[in-house]
mmCIF file of C-alpha atoms in Angstrom:
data_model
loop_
_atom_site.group_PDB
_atom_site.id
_atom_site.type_symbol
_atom_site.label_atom_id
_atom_site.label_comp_id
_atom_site.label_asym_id
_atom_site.label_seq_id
_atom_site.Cartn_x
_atom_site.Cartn_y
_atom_site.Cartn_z
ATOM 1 C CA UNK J 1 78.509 33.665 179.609
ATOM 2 C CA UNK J 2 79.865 31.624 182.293
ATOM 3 C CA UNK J 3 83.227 30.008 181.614
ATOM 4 C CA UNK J 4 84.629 27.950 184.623
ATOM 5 C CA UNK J 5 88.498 27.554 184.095
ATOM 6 C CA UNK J 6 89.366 24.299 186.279
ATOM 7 C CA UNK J 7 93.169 23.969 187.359
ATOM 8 C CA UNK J 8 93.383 20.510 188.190
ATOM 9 C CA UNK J 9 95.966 17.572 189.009
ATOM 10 C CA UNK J 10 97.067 15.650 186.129
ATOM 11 C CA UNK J 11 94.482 12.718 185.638
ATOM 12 C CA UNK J 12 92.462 14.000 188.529
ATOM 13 C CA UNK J 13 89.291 13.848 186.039
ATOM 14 C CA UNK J 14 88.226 10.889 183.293
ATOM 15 C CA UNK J 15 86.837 11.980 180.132
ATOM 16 C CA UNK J 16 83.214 10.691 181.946
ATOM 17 C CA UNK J 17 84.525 13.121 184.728
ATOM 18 C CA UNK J 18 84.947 15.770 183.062
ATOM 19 C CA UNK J 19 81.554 15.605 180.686
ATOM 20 C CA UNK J 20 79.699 14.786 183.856
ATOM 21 C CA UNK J 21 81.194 17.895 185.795
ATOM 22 C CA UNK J 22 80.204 20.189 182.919
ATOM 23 C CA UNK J 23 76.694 19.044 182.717
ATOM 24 C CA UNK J 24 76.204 19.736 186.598
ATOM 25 C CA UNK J 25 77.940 23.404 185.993
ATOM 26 C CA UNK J 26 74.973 23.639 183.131
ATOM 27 C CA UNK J 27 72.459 22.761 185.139
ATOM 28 C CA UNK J 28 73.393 25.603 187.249
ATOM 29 C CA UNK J 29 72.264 27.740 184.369
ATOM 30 C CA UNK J 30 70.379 26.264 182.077
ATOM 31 C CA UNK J 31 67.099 27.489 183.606
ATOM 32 C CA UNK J 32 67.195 31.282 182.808
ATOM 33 C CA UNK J 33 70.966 30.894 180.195
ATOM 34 C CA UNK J 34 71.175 28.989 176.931
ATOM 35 C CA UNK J 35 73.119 26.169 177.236
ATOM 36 C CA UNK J 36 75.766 27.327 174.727
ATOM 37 C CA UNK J 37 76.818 30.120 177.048
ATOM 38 C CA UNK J 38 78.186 27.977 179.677
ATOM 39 C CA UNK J 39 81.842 27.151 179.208
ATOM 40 C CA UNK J 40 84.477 24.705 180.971
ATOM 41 C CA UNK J 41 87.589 24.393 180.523
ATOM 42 C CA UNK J 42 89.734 21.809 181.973
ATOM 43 C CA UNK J 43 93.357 22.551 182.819
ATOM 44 C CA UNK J 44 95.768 19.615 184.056
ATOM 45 C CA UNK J 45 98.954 21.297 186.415
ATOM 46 C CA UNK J 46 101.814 18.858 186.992
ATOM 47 C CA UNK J 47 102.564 18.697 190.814
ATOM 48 C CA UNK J 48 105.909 20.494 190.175
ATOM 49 C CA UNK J 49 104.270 23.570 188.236
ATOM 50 C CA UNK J 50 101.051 24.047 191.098
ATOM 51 C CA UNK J 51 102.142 25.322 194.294
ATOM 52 C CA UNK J 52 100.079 26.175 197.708
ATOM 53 C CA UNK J 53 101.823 28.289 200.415
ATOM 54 C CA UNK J 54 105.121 27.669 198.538
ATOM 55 C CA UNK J 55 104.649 24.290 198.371
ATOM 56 C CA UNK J 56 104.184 21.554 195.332
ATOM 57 C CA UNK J 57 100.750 20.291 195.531
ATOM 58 C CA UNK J 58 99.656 17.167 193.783
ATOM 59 C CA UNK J 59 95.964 17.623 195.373
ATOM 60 C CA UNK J 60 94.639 21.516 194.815
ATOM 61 C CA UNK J 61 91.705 22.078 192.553
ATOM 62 C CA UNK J 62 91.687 25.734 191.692
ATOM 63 C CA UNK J 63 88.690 27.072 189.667
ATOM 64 C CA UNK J 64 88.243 30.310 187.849
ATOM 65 C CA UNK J 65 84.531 31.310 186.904
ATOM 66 C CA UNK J 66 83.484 34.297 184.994
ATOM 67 C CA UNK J 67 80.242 35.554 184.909
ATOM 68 C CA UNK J 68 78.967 38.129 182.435
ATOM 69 C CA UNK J 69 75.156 37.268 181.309
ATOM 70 C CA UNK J 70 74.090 37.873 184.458
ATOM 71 C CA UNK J 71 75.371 39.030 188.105
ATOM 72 C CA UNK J 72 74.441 38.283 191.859
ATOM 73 C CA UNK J 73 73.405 41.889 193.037
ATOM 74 C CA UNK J 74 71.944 40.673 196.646
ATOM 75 C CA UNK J 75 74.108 38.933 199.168
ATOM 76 C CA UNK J 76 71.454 36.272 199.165
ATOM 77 C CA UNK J 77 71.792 34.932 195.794
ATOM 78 C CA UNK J 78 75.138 35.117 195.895
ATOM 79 C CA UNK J 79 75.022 32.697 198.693
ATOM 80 C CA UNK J 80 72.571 30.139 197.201
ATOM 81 C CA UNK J 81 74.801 30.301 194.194
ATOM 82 C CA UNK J 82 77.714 29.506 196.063
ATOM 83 C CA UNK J 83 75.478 26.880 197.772
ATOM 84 C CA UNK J 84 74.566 25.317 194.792
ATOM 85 C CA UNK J 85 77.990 25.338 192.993
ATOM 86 C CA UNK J 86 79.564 23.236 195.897
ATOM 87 C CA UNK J 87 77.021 20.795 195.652
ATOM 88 C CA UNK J 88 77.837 20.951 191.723
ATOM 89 C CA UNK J 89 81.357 20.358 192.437
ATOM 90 C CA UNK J 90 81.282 17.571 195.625
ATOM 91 C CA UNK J 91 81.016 14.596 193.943
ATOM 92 C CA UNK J 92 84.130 15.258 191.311
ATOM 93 C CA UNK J 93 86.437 17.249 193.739
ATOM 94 C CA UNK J 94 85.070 17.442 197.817
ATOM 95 C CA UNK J 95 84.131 13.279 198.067
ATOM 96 C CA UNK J 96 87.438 12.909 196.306
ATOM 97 C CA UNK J 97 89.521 14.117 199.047
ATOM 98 C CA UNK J 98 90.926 16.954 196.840
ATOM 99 C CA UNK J 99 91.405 20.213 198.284
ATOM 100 C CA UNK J 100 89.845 23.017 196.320
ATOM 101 C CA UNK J 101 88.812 26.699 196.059
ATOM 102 C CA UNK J 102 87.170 28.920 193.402
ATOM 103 C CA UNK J 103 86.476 32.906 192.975
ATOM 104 C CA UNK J 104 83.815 34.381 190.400
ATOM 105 C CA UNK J 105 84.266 37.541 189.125
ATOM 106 C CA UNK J 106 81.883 39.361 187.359
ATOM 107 C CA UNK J 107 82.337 41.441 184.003
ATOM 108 C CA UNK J 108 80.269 44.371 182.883
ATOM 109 C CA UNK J 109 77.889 43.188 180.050
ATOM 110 C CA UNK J 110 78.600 45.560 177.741
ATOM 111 C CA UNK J 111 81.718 44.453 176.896
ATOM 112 C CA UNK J 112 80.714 41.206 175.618
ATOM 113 C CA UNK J 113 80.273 39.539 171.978
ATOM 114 C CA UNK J 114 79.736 36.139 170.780
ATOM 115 C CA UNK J 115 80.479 35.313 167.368
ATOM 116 C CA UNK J 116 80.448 39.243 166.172
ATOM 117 C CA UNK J 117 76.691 39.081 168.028
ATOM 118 C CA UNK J 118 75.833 41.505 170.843
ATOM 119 C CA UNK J 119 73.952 39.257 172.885
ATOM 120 C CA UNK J 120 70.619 39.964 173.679
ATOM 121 C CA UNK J 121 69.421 41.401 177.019
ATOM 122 C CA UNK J 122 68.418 38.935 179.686
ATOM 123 C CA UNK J 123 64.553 37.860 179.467
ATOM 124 C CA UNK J 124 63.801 39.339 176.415
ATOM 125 C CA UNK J 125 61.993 37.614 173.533
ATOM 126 C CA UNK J 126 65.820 37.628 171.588
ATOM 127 C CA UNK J 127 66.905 35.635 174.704
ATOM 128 C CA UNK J 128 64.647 33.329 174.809
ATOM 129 C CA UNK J 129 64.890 32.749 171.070
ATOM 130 C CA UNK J 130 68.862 31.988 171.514
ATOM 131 C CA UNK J 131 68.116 29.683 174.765
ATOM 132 C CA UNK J 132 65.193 28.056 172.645
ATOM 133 C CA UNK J 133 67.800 27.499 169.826
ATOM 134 C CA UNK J 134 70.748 27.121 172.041
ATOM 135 C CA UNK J 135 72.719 29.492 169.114
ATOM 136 C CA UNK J 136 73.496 32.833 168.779
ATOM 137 C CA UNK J 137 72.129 34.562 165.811
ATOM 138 C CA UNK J 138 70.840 38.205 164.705
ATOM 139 C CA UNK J 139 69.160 40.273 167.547
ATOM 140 C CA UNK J 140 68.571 43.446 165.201
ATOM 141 C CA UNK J 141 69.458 46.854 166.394
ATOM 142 C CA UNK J 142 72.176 45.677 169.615
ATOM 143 C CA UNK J 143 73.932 43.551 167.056
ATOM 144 C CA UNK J 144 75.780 47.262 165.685
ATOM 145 C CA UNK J 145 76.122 48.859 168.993
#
């Protein structure tokens, strides 16, 4: 599960935004995730209820990603990741002339359940059944655990 919480400027993003922003965070996934596991959520903050340094900011993307299917355990991929989510993000935020930042944080997989299903490990035939599907459903002996 990643979800991507995006704090952004009131009408900073068009509904076409928005859907086109989402499928560039999925592509950042889809490869080794089902698609259903990647969240975003878009947040409008009215200039007088975001504030930078004190100050009311009518500019400031701020974006909040959780990862839990999987983690970055080597200082490289955690680079290429961030490499590829600014490309991701460019075209809707950077060549916009917003100002932006984001953090990921990443939560232990055992404390994680979609839809009463414990999901299955990553790259095991269950996975691939769920990405194949793009659903959650029965994994047999993790779903009690």
């Amino acid at each position: 599960m990643p979800l991507w919480k995006i704090y952004h400027p009131v009408g900073a993003f068009s509904l076409e935004d928005k859907k086109g922003l989402s499928e560039a965070i999925t592509a950042l996934y889809a490869r080794g995730l089902p698609k259903f596991y990647v969240g975003v959520v878009f947040q409008e903050v009215a200039a007088d209820s975001f504030f930078i340094g004190g100050e009311s900011v009518d500019n400031f993307v701020r974006i909040w990603i959780d990862h839990i299917a999987r983690t970055m355990p080597t200082a490289e991929i955690r680079a290429k990741f961030i490499e590829m989510a600014d490309a991701a993000l460019a075209p809707y935020v950077r060549d916009r002339g917003l100002n932006w930042e984001y953090h990921i944080d990443e939560t232990s997989y055992e404390l994680w359940s979609i839809q009463g299903y414990r999901p299955p490990l990553p790259g095991t035939p269950d996975e691939i059944r769920w990405r194949t599907e793009n659903q959650p459903s029965p994994v047999g002996p993790r779903e009690t655990v």
